[in-house]
Coordinates of C-alpha atoms and ligand atoms in Angstrom, one line a residue:
X1 CA 75.9 -65.4 8.3
X2 CA 72.1 -66.6 9.8
X3 CA 69.2 -64.3 9.3
X4 CA 65.6 -64.6 10.8
X5 CA 63.0 -63.2 9.3
X6 CA 59.8 -62.3 11.3
X7 CA 56.0 -62.8 10.3
X8 CA 54.4 -65.2 8.2
X9 CA 52.8 -63.7 4.9
X10 CA 53.8 -63.4 1.3
X11 CA 56.0 -60.4 2.0
X12 CA 58.0 -62.4 4.1
X13 CA 58.3 -65.2 1.9
X14 CA 59.5 -62.7 -0.6
X15 CA 62.1 -61.4 1.9
X16 CA 63.2 -65.2 2.6
X17 CA 63.6 -66.2 -0.9
X18 CA 65.4 -62.8 -1.8
X19 CA 67.8 -62.9 1.1
X20 CA 68.3 -66.7 0.5
X21 CA 70.0 -65.5 -3.1
X22 CA 72.8 -63.7 -0.8
X23 CA 76.1 -65.2 -1.1
X24 CA 76.8 -64.2 2.1
X25 CA 73.9 -66.1 4.2
X26 CA 74.4 -69.4 5.3
X27 CA 70.8 -69.9 7.2
X28 CA 67.6 -68.4 7.5
X29 CA 64.8 -69.2 10.1
X30 CA 61.6 -67.9 10.0
X31 CA 59.3 -67.2 13.0
X32 CA 56.6 -68.3 12.5
X33 CA 56.6 -68.6 9.0
X34 CA 54.5 -70.5 6.5
X35 CA 53.9 -73.9 4.9
X36 CA 55.7 -72.5 1.8
X37 CA 58.8 -71.1 2.7
X38 CA 60.1 -74.3 4.8
X39 CA 62.6 -75.2 1.4
X40 CA 64.4 -71.7 2.1
X41 CA 64.2 -71.3 6.1
X42 CA 63.8 -73.2 8.9
X43 CA 60.1 -72.3 10.4
X44 CA 60.3 -72.0 14.3
X45 CA 57.2 -71.9 16.4
X46 CA 57.2 -68.1 17.8
X47 CA 54.9 -65.7 17.2
X48 CA 55.8 -62.4 15.6
X49 CA 54.3 -60.6 18.8
X50 CA 56.4 -62.7 21.2
X51 CA 59.6 -60.3 21.4
X52 CA 61.1 -62.0 24.4
X53 CA 60.9 -65.5 22.6
X54 CA 62.4 -63.9 19.4
X55 CA 65.1 -62.2 21.5
X56 CA 66.2 -65.8 23.5
X57 CA 66.1 -67.7 20.1
X58 CA 68.3 -65.3 18.6
X59 CA 70.6 -65.3 21.2
X60 CA 70.9 -68.9 21.4
X61 CA 71.6 -69.3 17.6
X62 CA 73.4 -66.6 17.4
X63 CA 71.7 -64.8 14.4
X64 CA 73.3 -62.3 12.7
X65 CA 70.7 -60.1 11.2
X66 CA 66.7 -59.9 12.1
X67 CA 64.2 -58.8 9.5
X68 CA 60.9 -57.3 11.0
X69 CA 58.0 -58.0 8.3
X70 CA 55.0 -57.0 10.5
X71 CA 53.9 -53.7 11.9
X72 CA 52.8 -55.2 15.6
X73 CA 56.3 -56.4 16.6
X74 CA 57.7 -52.7 15.7
X75 CA 55.0 -50.8 17.5
X76 CA 55.8 -53.1 20.5
X77 CA 59.6 -52.2 20.5
X78 CA 61.0 -55.0 19.5
X79 CA 64.0 -52.8 18.0
X80 CA 64.7 -51.1 21.0
X81 CA 64.7 -54.7 22.9
X82 CA 67.3 -56.3 20.4
X83 CA 69.5 -53.2 20.2
X84 CA 69.8 -52.8 24.0
X85 CA 71.5 -56.4 23.4
X86 CA 73.5 -55.5 20.5
X87 CA 71.4 -57.7 18.4
X88 CA 71.4 -56.2 14.9
X89 CA 67.6 -55.8 13.7
X90 CA 66.1 -54.4 10.5
X91 CA 63.2 -52.3 11.1
X92 CA 61.7 -48.9 12.8
X93 CA 62.2 -48.3 16.5
X94 CA 59.0 -48.2 18.8
X95 CA 59.0 -44.4 18.6
X96 CA 59.6 -44.5 15.0
X97 CA 56.8 -46.8 14.1
X98 CA 54.1 -44.6 15.5
X99 CA 54.0 -42.9 12.5
X100 CA 51.6 -46.2 11.2
X101 CA 50.7 -46.9 15.0
X102 CA 49.0 -43.7 15.5
X103 CA 46.9 -42.3 12.7
X104 CA 46.6 -38.8 14.7
X105 CA 50.7 -38.8 15.5
X106 CA 50.9 -39.1 11.6
X107 CA 48.7 -36.5 10.9
X108 CA 49.6 -33.9 13.3
X109 CA 53.2 -34.8 12.0
X110 CA 52.1 -34.2 8.2
X111 CA 50.4 -30.8 9.3
X112 CA 53.4 -29.8 11.3
X113 CA 55.7 -30.1 8.3
X114 CA 53.4 -29.2 5.5
X115 CA 53.5 -32.6 3.8
X116 CA 50.0 -32.8 1.6
X117 CA 47.4 -35.0 3.0
X118 CA 43.8 -34.9 3.5
X119 CA 42.0 -32.3 6.0
X120 CA 41.2 -33.9 9.2
X121 CA 40.0 -33.5 13.0
X122 CA 41.0 -35.9 15.9
X123 CA 38.3 -36.6 18.4
X124 CA 38.5 -38.8 21.8
X125 CA 34.3 -37.4 22.4
X126 CA 31.8 -39.2 20.1
X127 CA 29.5 -36.3 20.7
X128 CA 32.1 -34.0 19.3
X129 CA 33.0 -36.4 16.4
X130 CA 29.2 -36.5 15.8
X131 CA 28.4 -32.7 15.6
X132 CA 31.8 -32.0 13.4
X133 CA 30.8 -34.6 11.0
X134 CA 27.3 -32.7 10.5
X135 CA 29.0 -29.5 10.2
X136 CA 31.3 -30.2 7.5
X137 CA 29.2 -33.2 5.9
X138 CA 29.8 -36.3 3.7
X139 CA 32.0 -37.9 1.9
X140 CA 34.3 -38.3 5.0
X141 CA 36.6 -41.3 6.3
X142 CA 36.6 -42.7 10.0
X143 CA 39.7 -44.1 11.2
X144 CA 40.5 -45.6 14.5
X145 CA 43.7 -44.4 15.7
X146 CA 45.5 -46.9 16.6
X147 CA 46.4 -50.5 14.6
X148 CA 43.5 -52.2 13.4
X149 CA 44.8 -55.3 10.9
X150 CA 43.9 -52.5 8.1
X151 CA 40.3 -52.6 8.9
X152 CA 40.1 -49.2 11.1
X153 CA 39.2 -47.5 8.1
X154 CA 35.8 -46.6 7.1
X155 CA 34.7 -44.5 4.2
X156 CA 31.4 -42.7 4.2
X157 CA 29.4 -41.5 1.9
X158 CA 26.3 -40.0 3.8
X159 CA 25.9 -38.4 7.4
X160 CA 24.4 -40.8 9.0
X161 CA 27.1 -43.9 7.7
X162 CA 29.8 -41.6 9.0
X163 CA 27.7 -41.5 13.0
X164 CA 27.6 -45.3 12.7
X165 CA 31.2 -45.5 11.8
X166 CA 31.8 -43.7 14.8
X167 CA 29.7 -45.5 16.9
X168 CA 31.1 -48.9 15.5
X169 CA 34.6 -47.6 16.6
X170 CA 34.1 -45.5 19.8
X171 CA 30.7 -47.1 21.4
X172 CA 30.9 -50.6 20.1
X173 CA 34.8 -50.8 20.4
X174 CA 34.8 -53.0 17.5
X175 CA 38.6 -52.4 17.4
X176 CA 39.3 -52.2 20.8
X177 CA 41.4 -49.8 22.4
X178 CA 42.8 -48.5 18.7
X179 CA 39.5 -47.0 18.4
X180 CA 39.6 -45.0 21.5
X181 CA 40.7 -41.8 19.7
X182 CA 39.4 -41.5 16.0
X183 CA 40.7 -39.3 13.1
X184 CA 37.6 -38.1 10.2
X185 CA 39.0 -36.5 7.3
X186 CA 38.1 -35.9 3.8
X187 CA 37.7 -38.5 1.5
X188 CA 40.0 -38.4 -1.3
X189 CA 39.6 -39.6 -4.9
X190 CA 41.9 -40.5 -7.6
X191 CA 44.5 -43.5 -8.1
X192 CA 46.3 -44.7 -5.4
X193 CA 50.1 -46.0 -5.3
X194 CA 52.7 -47.0 -2.9
X195 CA 56.0 -45.4 -2.5
X196 CA 58.7 -47.2 -0.2
X197 CA 62.3 -46.1 0.7
X198 CA 65.2 -47.5 2.4
X199 CA 66.1 -44.9 5.1
X200 CA 68.9 -44.7 7.7
X201 CA 67.4 -41.1 8.8
X202 CA 69.7 -39.3 6.9
X203 CA 69.6 -40.9 3.4
X204 CA 66.4 -42.4 1.4
X205 CA 67.0 -44.8 -1.2
X206 CA 63.5 -45.4 -3.1
X207 CA 62.2 -48.5 -3.8
X208 CA 60.8 -48.6 -7.5
X209 CA 57.1 -47.6 -7.4
X210 CA 54.1 -49.5 -7.0
X211 CA 50.7 -50.2 -6.7
X212 CA 48.3 -52.4 -4.6
X213 CA 45.1 -53.8 -5.0
X214 CA 42.8 -53.0 -2.0
X215 CA 38.9 -54.0 -2.5
X216 CA 38.4 -57.6 -3.0
X217 CA 36.8 -57.6 -6.3
X218 CA 37.0 -56.7 -9.8
X219 CA 36.6 -52.9 -10.5
X220 CA 37.8 -51.9 -7.5
X221 CA 34.4 -53.3 -5.6
X222 CA 33.8 -54.8 -2.3
X223 CA 35.6 -54.1 1.3
X224 CA 39.0 -53.3 1.4
X225 CA 41.7 -56.4 2.3
X226 CA 45.1 -56.3 3.3
X227 CA 45.7 -56.4 -0.9
X228 CA 44.5 -58.3 -3.5
X229 CA 47.2 -58.0 -6.0
X230 CA 50.4 -55.3 -6.6
X231 CA 52.5 -54.4 -9.6
X232 CA 55.6 -52.6 -10.1
X233 CA 56.5 -49.9 -11.9
X234 CA 53.4 -48.1 -11.6
X235 CA 52.8 -45.7 -14.7
X236 CA 50.8 -43.4 -12.6
X237 CA 54.1 -42.3 -11.2
X238 CA 55.5 -39.9 -13.8
X239 CA 59.0 -38.3 -13.4
X240 CA 57.7 -35.1 -12.1
X241 CA 55.5 -37.2 -9.8
X242 CA 58.2 -39.1 -8.6
X243 CA 60.0 -35.8 -7.8
X244 CA 57.5 -34.1 -5.8
X245 CA 56.8 -37.6 -3.8
X246 CA 60.3 -37.3 -3.2
X247 CA 60.7 -33.5 -2.5
X248 CA 57.6 -32.8 -0.9
X249 CA 56.5 -36.0 1.1
X250 CA 59.1 -38.4 2.1
X251 CA 62.3 -36.1 2.4
X252 CA 60.5 -34.1 4.5
X253 CA 58.6 -37.0 6.7
X254 CA 62.1 -38.2 7.5
X255 CA 63.6 -34.7 8.2
X256 CA 60.7 -34.2 10.7
X257 CA 60.8 -37.6 12.3
X258 CA 64.7 -36.8 13.4
X259 CA 63.6 -33.0 14.4
X260 CA 60.6 -34.8 16.9
X261 CA 63.4 -36.7 18.1
X262 CA 61.9 -40.3 16.5
X263 CA 64.9 -40.8 13.8
X264 CA 63.4 -43.4 11.7
X265 CA 65.2 -46.2 10.1
X266 CA 63.8 -49.2 7.7
X267 CA 61.4 -48.7 5.0
X268 CA 58.7 -45.8 5.3
X269 CA 56.0 -46.6 3.2
X270 CA 53.6 -43.9 2.0
X271 CA 50.2 -45.0 1.0
X272 CA 49.2 -41.9 -1.5
X273 CA 46.2 -41.0 -3.6
X274 CA 47.2 -39.1 -6.9
X275 CA 44.9 -36.7 -8.2
X276 CA 45.8 -34.3 -10.9
X277 CA 48.9 -35.0 -10.8
X278 CA 49.3 -34.3 -7.1
X279 CA 50.1 -36.6 -4.6
X280 CA 48.9 -36.8 -1.0
X281 CA 49.6 -39.2 2.0
X282 CA 46.5 -41.6 2.9
X283 CA 48.5 -43.4 5.7
X284 CA 52.4 -44.6 6.6
X285 CA 53.2 -47.5 7.2
X286 CA 56.3 -48.3 9.0
X287 CA 57.5 -51.6 7.0
X288 CA 57.5 -53.3 4.0
X289 CA 54.2 -53.5 1.9
X290 CA 52.3 -56.7 1.6
X291 CA 51.7 -57.7 -1.7
X292 CA 54.1 -54.9 -2.7
X293 CA 57.1 -56.2 -1.8
X294 CA 56.6 -59.9 -3.9
X295 CA 56.7 -57.8 -7.1
X296 CA 59.8 -55.1 -5.9
X297 CA 62.0 -58.0 -4.7
X298 CA 61.3 -59.7 -7.6
X299 CA 62.9 -56.4 -9.5
X300 CA 65.7 -56.3 -7.1
X301 CA 68.8 -57.3 -8.5
X302 CA 71.1 -56.1 -5.4
X303 CA 72.1 -58.4 -2.7
X304 CA 69.3 -57.3 -0.1
X305 CA 71.8 -57.8 2.8
X306 CA 74.4 -54.8 2.4
X307 CA 71.1 -52.5 2.0
X308 CA 69.5 -53.7 5.1
X309 CA 72.9 -53.7 6.9
X310 CA 73.7 -50.4 5.7
X311 CA 70.4 -49.1 6.7
X312 CA 71.1 -50.0 10.1
X313 CA 74.5 -48.8 10.5
X314 CA 73.3 -45.3 9.1
X315 CA 75.3 -45.5 5.9
X316 CA 72.9 -45.6 2.9
X317 CA 74.7 -42.8 1.1
X318 CA 77.2 -45.4 0.4
X319 CA 74.8 -48.0 -1.4
X320 CA 73.3 -48.2 -4.8
X321 CA 70.4 -50.6 -5.8
X322 CA 70.0 -52.3 -9.0
X323 CA 67.0 -52.8 -10.1
X324 CA 65.5 -54.8 -13.1
X325 CA 64.0 -52.7 -15.6
X326 CA 61.4 -55.3 -16.3
X327 CA 57.6 -55.0 -14.7
X328 CA 56.2 -57.4 -12.2
X329 CA 53.2 -58.5 -11.0
X330 CA 51.5 -60.2 -7.9
X331 CA 47.9 -61.9 -7.8
X332 CA 46.7 -62.9 -4.6
X333 CA 44.5 -66.0 -4.4
X334 CA 42.5 -65.7 -1.3
X335 CA 39.5 -67.9 0.7
X336 CA 36.0 -67.2 -0.3
X337 CA 34.5 -65.3 1.8
X338 CA 37.7 -63.1 3.0
X339 CA 37.9 -60.4 4.2
X340 CA 35.0 -61.5 6.3
X341 CA 34.9 -64.9 7.5
X342 CA 36.1 -68.1 5.5
X343 CA 37.1 -71.6 6.0
X344 CA 40.3 -73.5 6.2
X345 CA 42.1 -76.6 5.8
X346 CA 41.3 -77.1 2.0
X347 CA 44.2 -78.7 0.0
X348 CA 45.9 -76.4 -2.5
X349 CA 46.2 -78.4 -5.6
X350 CA 48.4 -77.6 -8.9
X351 CA 51.7 -76.2 -7.2
X352 CA 53.7 -78.2 -8.6
X353 CA 52.6 -77.2 -12.1
X354 CA 54.3 -73.8 -12.0
X355 CA 57.0 -74.6 -9.0
X356 CA 60.2 -74.8 -12.0
X357 CA 58.4 -71.7 -14.3
X358 CA 60.8 -69.7 -15.5
X359 CA 60.1 -66.1 -14.0
X360 CA 57.6 -67.0 -11.5
X361 CA 57.1 -67.4 -8.2
X362 CA 54.6 -68.8 -5.7
X363 CA 55.1 -66.8 -2.8
X364 CA 52.6 -68.3 0.2
X365 CA 51.0 -66.5 2.9
X366 CA 48.2 -68.4 4.4
X367 CA 49.3 -71.9 3.8
X368 CA 50.0 -74.7 6.3
X369 CA 51.5 -78.8 5.7
X370 CA 49.0 -81.4 6.7
X371 CA 50.4 -84.8 5.9
X372 CA 52.4 -83.9 3.5
X373 CA 49.9 -81.5 1.7
X374 CA 49.5 -78.1 1.6
X375 CA 46.7 -77.0 2.7
X376 CA 44.8 -73.1 3.5
X377 CA 45.0 -71.5 6.6
X378 CA 44.4 -67.9 6.3
X379 CA 42.5 -65.4 4.1
X380 CA 45.3 -64.6 1.5
X381 CA 46.7 -67.9 0.5
X382 CA 49.2 -67.4 -2.4
X383 CA 50.6 -64.6 -4.0
X384 CA 51.8 -65.4 -7.5
X385 CA 54.2 -63.2 -8.9
X386 CA 55.7 -63.0 -12.5
X387 CA 58.1 -60.5 -13.9
X388 CA 58.3 -60.2 -17.8
X389 CA 59.5 -57.6 -20.5
X390 CA 56.5 -55.4 -19.8
X391 CA 53.1 -55.0 -17.8
X392 CA 51.5 -57.0 -20.5
X393 CA 53.8 -60.1 -20.3
X394 CA 54.1 -60.3 -16.9
X395 CA 50.3 -60.2 -16.3
X396 CA 49.7 -62.7 -18.6
X397 CA 52.4 -65.2 -17.2
X398 CA 50.9 -64.5 -13.9
X399 CA 47.6 -65.6 -14.4
X400 CA 48.5 -68.5 -16.5
X401 CA 50.3 -69.7 -13.4
X402 CA 47.2 -68.7 -11.1
X403 CA 45.0 -70.9 -13.7
X404 CA 46.9 -74.0 -12.5
X405 CA 46.4 -73.9 -9.0
X406 CA 42.9 -74.3 -7.5
X407 CA 41.1 -75.3 -4.2
X408 CA 37.9 -75.0 -3.0
X409 CA 36.4 -71.6 -3.0
X410 CA 39.5 -70.1 -4.5
X411 CA 38.9 -66.3 -5.1
X412 CA 41.3 -64.1 -7.1
X413 CA 40.6 -60.8 -9.0
X414 CA 40.5 -61.4 -12.9
X415 CA 42.0 -57.3 -13.4
X416 CA 45.3 -57.2 -11.5
X417 CA 47.6 -54.5 -13.4
X418 CA 44.8 -53.5 -15.7
X419 CA 45.1 -49.8 -14.7
X420 CA 49.0 -50.3 -15.6
X421 CA 48.1 -51.9 -18.7
X422 CA 45.4 -48.7 -19.5
X423 CA 48.2 -46.4 -18.8
X424 CA 51.0 -48.4 -20.5
X425 CA 51.1 -46.1 -23.9
X426 CA 51.8 -42.9 -21.5
X427 CA 55.8 -42.6 -21.3
X428 CA 58.2 -40.8 -18.9
X429 CA 57.1 -43.2 -15.9
X430 CA 59.4 -43.7 -13.6
X431 CA 60.9 -47.5 -13.5
Ligands
LIG1 P1 44.8 -46.6 5.9 O1 44.7 -47.7 6.6 O2 45.0 -45.2 6.6 O3 45.8 -46.7 4.5 O4 43.8 -46.7 4.8 C1 43.7 -47.8 4.0 C2 42.9 -47.8 2.6 O5 41.4 -46.8 3.4 C3 43.7 -47.0 2.0 O6 44.4 -47.4 1.1 C4 42.2 -46.1 1.1 O7 42.2 -47.2 0.0 C5 41.6 -45.7 1.8 N1 41.6 -44.3 2.4 C6 42.1 -44.1 3.5 N2 41.9 -42.8 3.9 C7 41.4 -42.4 2.7 C8 40.9 -40.6 2.4 N3 40.7 -39.5 3.3 N4 40.2 -41.1 1.4 C9 39.9 -42.1 0.3 N5 40.2 -43.2 0.7 C10 40.9 -43.3 2.1
LIG2 N1 49.5 -53.1 1.0 C1 49.1 -52.8 2.1 C2 49.7 -52.7 3.0 O1 51.2 -53.5 3.0 O2 49.7 -52.2 4.6

């Protein structure tokens, strides 16, 4: 069969890598793709949001299955567009992806169905938001309602910073229309974890637990990024917590979405804050996480194609997914300056030194090919992923590979996986 993957990040490279292992797949296309996945897929110069061109391409090439990576095509309605023409596509519908596309929608859903999350209020008036903040005090988190490429969430530790954040979003319109409405919510403290399930709206099959590293610098310092590294499993998620997450969060959310007439099919990703053994939802995403997908697919032993198809067909109850017991770690190598402004076009040196290493994959994100050389072309450039007998070995393997690669101004965190290592003595982790 022929498969199209939509997107251009490390997540999409890892999906292409996994799909390529399926004996059923003869050809993979990626739109628009990146410099690194060209050996596995034919990159097509169509943007992920150009739904009509994507549909035309799929019909012309008689592609059997399309897999959507990023959120934007989902919230724009790519799934409905494809399904109307009987084209098979993996991803959440426009109505279902509102769970990521509108934070106020997600919060109201959680409130209605009793899903644990931070206390919040929604505003369309700047003055009312400011009055509320003055009343409740700090710390609070100010969130643009709509999609803001992961930048629309501003934690504020005093009232003035909170008001400034409201003004940035609502008056200066830093995130455009996404900030016409805002959510003001209590700041939660604890440790974050990512929890993803495949769901067809009836059955939910969890992927193993994972954890992202959002801030740009070691020790969780500096501004939040798309993610500077990830690992799986996440030892913070004990067996007990795992059951709570499924029973109190994932299953009620999936049922709630059905009850709202927004049946959710695809990957549902909950970003969680864990405190005192209790999980609360920070956000839902309507897609695979980036970089969580990279360690997760390294641990996936089963063919991914039947899982994607069963999600579309509503037959996930017949599927069993086998996972590697070992641990996987991904380290993101980024450009100096990211997540702010950065320069591009630097040659990436040393890739050949790690290209044939066992248990290591270098997933590309912001790379391009220029005169036969790999050059940087984005903020997050590479995602070096290793699988090892335990978290310690996976970390060592991944950093050993990272150290062989460089370019001018390369930046990566030195402490990816440290939280897992610190907890690795604890037993009863859900693998
Ligand atoms: P979101 O886009 O809602 O996922 O938020 C992105 C990141 O902001 C999360 O992964 C957290 O690190 C942080 N965040 C969001 N909401 C809260 C909250 N209520 N309390 C503390 N941190 C938060
Ligand atoms: N890892 C964060 C995200 O995918 O949104």
